[in-house]
Short mmCIF file of C-alpha atoms in Angstrom, two decimals:
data_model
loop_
_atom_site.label_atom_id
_atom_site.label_comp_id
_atom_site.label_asym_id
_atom_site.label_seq_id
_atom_site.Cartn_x
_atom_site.Cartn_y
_atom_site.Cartn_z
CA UNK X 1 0.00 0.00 0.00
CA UNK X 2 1.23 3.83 -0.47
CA UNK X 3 1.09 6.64 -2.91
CA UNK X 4 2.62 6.35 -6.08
CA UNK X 5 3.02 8.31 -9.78
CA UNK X 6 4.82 6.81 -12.93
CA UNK X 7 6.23 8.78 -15.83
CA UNK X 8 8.13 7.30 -18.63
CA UNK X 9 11.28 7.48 -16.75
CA UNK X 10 10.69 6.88 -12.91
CA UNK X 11 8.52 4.90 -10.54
CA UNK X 12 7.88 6.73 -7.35
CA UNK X 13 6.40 5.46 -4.03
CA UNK X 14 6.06 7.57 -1.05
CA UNK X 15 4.46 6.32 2.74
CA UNK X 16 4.94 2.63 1.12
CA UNK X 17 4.39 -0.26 3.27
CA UNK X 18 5.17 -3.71 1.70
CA UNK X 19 5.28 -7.23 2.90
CA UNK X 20 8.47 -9.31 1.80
CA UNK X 21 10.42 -12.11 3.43
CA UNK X 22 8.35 -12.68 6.10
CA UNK X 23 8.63 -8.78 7.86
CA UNK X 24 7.40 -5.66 6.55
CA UNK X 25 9.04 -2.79 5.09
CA UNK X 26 8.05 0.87 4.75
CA UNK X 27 9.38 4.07 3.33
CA UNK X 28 9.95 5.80 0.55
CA UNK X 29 11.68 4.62 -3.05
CA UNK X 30 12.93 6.28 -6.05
CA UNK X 31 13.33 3.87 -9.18
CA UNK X 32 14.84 6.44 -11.76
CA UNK X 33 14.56 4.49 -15.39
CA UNK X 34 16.60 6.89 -18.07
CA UNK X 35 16.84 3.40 -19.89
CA UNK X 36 15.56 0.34 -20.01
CA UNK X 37 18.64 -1.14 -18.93
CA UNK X 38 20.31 1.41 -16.76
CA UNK X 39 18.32 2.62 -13.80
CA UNK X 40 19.39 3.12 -10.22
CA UNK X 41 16.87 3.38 -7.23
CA UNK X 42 17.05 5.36 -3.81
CA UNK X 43 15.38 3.65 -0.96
CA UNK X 44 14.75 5.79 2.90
CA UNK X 45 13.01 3.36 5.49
CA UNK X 46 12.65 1.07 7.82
CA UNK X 47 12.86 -3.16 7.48
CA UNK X 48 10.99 -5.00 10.41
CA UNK X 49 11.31 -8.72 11.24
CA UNK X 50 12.70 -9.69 7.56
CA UNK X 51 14.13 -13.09 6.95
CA UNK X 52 17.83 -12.42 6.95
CA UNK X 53 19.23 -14.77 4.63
CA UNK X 54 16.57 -14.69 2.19
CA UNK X 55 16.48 -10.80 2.32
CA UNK X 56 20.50 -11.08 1.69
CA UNK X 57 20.96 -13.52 -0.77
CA UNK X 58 17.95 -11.99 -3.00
CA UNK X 59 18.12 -8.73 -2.62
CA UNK X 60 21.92 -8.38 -3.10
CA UNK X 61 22.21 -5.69 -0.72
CA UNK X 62 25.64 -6.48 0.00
CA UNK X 63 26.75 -6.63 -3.57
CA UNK X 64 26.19 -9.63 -6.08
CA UNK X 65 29.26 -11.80 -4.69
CA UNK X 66 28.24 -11.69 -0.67
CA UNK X 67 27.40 -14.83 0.59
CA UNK X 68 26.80 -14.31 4.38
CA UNK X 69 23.50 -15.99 3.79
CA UNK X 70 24.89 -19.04 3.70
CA UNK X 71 25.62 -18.70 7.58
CA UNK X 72 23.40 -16.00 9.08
CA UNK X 73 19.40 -16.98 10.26
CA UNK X 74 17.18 -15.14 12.13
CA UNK X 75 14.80 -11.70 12.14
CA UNK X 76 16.78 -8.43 10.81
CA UNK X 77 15.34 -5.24 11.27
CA UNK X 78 16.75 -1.82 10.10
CA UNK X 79 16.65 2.13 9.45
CA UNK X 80 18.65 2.50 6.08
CA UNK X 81 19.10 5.31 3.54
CA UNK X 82 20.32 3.38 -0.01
CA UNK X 83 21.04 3.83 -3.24
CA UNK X 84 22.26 2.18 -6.31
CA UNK X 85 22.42 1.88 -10.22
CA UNK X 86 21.49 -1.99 -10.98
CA UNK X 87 22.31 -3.94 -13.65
CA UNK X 88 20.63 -5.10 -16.56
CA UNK X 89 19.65 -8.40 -13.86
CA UNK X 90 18.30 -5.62 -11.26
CA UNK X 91 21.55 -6.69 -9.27
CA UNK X 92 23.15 -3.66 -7.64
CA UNK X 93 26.41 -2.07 -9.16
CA UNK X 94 28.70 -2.40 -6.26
CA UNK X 95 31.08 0.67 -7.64
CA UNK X 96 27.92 2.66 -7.22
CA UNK X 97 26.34 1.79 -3.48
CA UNK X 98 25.98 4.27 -0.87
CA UNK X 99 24.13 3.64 2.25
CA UNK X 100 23.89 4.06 5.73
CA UNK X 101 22.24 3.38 8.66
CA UNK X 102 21.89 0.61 11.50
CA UNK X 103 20.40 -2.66 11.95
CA UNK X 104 19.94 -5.10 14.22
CA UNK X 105 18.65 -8.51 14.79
CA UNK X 106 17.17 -10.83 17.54
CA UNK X 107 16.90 -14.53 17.40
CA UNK X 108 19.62 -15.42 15.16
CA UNK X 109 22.20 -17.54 14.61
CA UNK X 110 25.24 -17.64 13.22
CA UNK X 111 26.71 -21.02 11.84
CA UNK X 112 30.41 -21.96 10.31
CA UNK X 113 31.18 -18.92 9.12
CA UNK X 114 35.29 -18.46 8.57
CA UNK X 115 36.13 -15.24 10.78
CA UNK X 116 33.91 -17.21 13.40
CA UNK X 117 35.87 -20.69 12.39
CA UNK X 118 39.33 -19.35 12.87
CA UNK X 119 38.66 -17.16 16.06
CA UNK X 120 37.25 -20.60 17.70
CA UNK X 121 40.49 -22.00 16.24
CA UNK X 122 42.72 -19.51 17.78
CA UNK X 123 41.22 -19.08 21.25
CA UNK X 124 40.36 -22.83 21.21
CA UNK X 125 36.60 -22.66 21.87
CA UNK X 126 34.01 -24.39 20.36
CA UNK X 127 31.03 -22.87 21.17
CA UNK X 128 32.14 -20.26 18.79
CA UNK X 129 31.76 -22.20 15.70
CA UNK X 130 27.84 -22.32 15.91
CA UNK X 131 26.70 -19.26 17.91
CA UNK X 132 22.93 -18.57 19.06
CA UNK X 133 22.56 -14.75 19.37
CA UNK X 134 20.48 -12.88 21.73
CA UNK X 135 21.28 -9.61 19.68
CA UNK X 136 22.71 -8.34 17.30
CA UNK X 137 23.07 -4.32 16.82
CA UNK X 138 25.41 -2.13 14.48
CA UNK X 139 25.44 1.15 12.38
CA UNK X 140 26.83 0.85 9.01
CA UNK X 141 27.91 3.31 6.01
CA UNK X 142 28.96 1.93 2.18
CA UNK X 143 30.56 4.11 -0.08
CA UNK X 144 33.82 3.69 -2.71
CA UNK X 145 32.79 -0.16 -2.76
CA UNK X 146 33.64 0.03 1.10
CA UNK X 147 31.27 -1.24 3.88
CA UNK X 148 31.82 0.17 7.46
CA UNK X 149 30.55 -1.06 9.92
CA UNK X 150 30.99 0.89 13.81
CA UNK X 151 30.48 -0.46 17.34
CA UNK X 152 29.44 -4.02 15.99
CA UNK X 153 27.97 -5.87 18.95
CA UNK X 154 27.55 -9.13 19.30
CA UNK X 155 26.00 -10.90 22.33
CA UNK X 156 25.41 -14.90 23.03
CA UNK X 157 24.46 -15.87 26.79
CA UNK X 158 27.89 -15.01 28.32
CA UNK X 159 29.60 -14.58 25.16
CA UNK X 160 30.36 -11.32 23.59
CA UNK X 161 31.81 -9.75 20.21
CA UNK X 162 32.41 -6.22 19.57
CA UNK X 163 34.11 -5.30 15.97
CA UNK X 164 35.01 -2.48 13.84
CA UNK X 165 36.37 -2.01 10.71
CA UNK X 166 35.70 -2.21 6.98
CA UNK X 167 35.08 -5.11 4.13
CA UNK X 168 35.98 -4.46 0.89
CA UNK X 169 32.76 -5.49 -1.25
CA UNK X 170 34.46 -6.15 -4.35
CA UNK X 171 38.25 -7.30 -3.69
CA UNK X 172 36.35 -8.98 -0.19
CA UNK X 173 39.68 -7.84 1.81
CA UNK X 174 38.43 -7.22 5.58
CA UNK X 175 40.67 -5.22 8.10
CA UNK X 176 38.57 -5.97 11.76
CA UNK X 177 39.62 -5.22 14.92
CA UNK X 178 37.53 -7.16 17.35
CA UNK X 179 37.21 -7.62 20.96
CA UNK X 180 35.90 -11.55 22.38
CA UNK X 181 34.64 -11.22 25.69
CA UNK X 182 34.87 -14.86 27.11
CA UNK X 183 33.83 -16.57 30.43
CA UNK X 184 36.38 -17.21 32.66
CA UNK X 185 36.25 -20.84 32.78
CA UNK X 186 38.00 -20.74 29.17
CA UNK X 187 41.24 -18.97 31.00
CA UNK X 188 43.46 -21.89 30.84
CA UNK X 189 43.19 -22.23 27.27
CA UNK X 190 43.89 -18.75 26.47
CA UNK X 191 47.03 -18.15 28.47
CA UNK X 192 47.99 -20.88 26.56
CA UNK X 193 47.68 -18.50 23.33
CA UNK X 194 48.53 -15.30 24.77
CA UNK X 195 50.67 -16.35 27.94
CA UNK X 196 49.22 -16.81 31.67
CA UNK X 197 50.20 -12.65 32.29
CA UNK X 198 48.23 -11.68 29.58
CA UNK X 199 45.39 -13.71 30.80
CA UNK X 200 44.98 -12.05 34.15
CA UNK X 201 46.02 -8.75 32.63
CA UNK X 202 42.84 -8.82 30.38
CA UNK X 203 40.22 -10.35 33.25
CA UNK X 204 37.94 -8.17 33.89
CA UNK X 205 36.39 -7.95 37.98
CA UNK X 206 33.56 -10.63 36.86
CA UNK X 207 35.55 -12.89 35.71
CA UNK X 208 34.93 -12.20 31.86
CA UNK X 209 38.61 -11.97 29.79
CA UNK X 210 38.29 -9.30 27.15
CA UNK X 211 40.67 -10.73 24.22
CA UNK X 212 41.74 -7.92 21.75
CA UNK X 213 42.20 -9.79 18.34
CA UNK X 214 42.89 -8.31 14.63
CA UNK X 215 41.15 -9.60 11.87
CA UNK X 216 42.77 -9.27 7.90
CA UNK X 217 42.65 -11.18 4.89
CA UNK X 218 39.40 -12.00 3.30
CA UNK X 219 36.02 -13.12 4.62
CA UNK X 220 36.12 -16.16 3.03
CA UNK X 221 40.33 -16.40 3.84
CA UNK X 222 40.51 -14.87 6.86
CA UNK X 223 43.60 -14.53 9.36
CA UNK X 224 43.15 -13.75 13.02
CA UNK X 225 45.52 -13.33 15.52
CA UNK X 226 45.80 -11.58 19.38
CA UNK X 227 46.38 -7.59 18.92
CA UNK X 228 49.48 -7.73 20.71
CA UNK X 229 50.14 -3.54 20.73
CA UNK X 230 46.63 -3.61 22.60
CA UNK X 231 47.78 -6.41 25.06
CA UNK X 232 51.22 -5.67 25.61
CA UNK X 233 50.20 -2.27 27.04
CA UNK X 234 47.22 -3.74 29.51
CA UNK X 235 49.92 -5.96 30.44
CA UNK X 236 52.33 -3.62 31.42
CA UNK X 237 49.46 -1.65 33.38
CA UNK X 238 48.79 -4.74 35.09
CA UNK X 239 52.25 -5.53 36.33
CA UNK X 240 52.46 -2.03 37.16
CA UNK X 241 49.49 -2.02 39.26
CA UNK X 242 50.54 -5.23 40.59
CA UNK X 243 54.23 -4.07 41.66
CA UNK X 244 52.72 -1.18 43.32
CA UNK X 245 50.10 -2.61 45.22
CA UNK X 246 53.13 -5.32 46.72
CA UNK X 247 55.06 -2.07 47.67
CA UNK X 248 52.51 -0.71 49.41
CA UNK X 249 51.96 -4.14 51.21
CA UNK X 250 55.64 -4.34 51.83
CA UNK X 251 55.46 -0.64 54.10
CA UNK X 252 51.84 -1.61 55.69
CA UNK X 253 52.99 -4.56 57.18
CA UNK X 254 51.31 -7.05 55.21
#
């Protein structure tokens, strides 16, 4: 439903509301056609409760060669501003996407995917590999084939993932930094990657050990490894600390 006009060379909707993949989706959209087969659209609105992988593998929102459906289920919801010449197919062209805004989701999970596969490698826990989320929240911009995303959060029971960084849509190089917020009953295991200092440098009071980690190559070849500028200085803070609360033992008698 919505308002709507048609002219030889653009289809315009305004107030919109639409049902697709199982959510809803309202706004306003722009489909400018100067040619049968070159026409772009512009797209403000909202997206409520759609079907995440469908939405992503269908729509190509994240450019024709994204394949994070093959790993992410669940309910997305967003606010997005978009807009992009397609191609002949009605696929976006990536060298032309700019958007921005935030989304979310809730009742998701994320399966197998390789940034998720080699951080469970590294830190040596399993339960990363196949992760139910409880939410799911980011804001996002795309622009110069570039996607953006800021103050990624991630949460699963006591698990936790923030991330930053950018994904290069067409070349699909990623440069991540990320931030794994782990129980503390996976300590043992992680001194054993980062050294037992380290460990306790990076546990917070409850318990939880906040792993700094860097994330590069590509998201289907991805490398991770422990930011070690990041935990080198918490470190030395930590012995620091440490040294100076002994010291201060040492002249109150204890």
């Amino acid at each position: 439903s919505g308002k709507g006009s048609l002219t030889p060379t653009k289809i315009q909707l305004t107030g919109a509301k639409a049902t697709i993949f199982d959510g809803s989706a309202t706004g306003n959209l722009t489909w400018n056609v100067p040619k049968p087969t070159q026409t772009n659209i512009d797209f403000s609105g909202k997206l409520n409760g759609l079907k995440a992988d469908s939405f992503f593998q269908e729509t190509s929102f994240l450019g024709g060669d994204s394949n994070i459906h093959k790993y992410l289920e669940g309910a997305l919801s967003a606010e997005v501003q978009y807009s992009s010449s397609l191609e002949p197919t009605l696929t976006p062209k990536v060298s032309t996407i700019q958007a921005q805004g935030a989304f979310g989701m809730t009742t998701s999970r994320l399966k197998d995917h390789p940034i998720q596969m080699e951080i469970a490698k590294l830190l040596k826990v399993d339960e990363l590999k196949n992760v139910a989320l409880d939410d799911w929240e980011t804001t996002f911009a795309i622009e110069d084939e570039l996607l953006r995303f800021n103050g990624l959060n991630l949460t699963s029971k006591d698990i936790g993932i923030e991330m930053q960084g950018t994904h290069h849509l067409v070349s699909d190089v990623i440069d991540y930094k990320a931030t794994i917020a782990l129980p503390g009953r996976f300590k043992k295991g992680i001194a054993n990657v980062i050294s037992e200092n380290a460990a306790n440098a990076l546990q917070q009071e409850n318990g939880t050990i906040a792993i700094p980690l860097i994330i590069s190559g590509t998201s289907e070849k991805p490398k991770v490894r422990p930011d070690q500028d990041v935990i080198k200085k918490v470190v030395e803070d930590y012995l620091k600390d440490k040294g100076s609360d002994l010291i201060k033992g040492l002249f109150n008698g204890n």
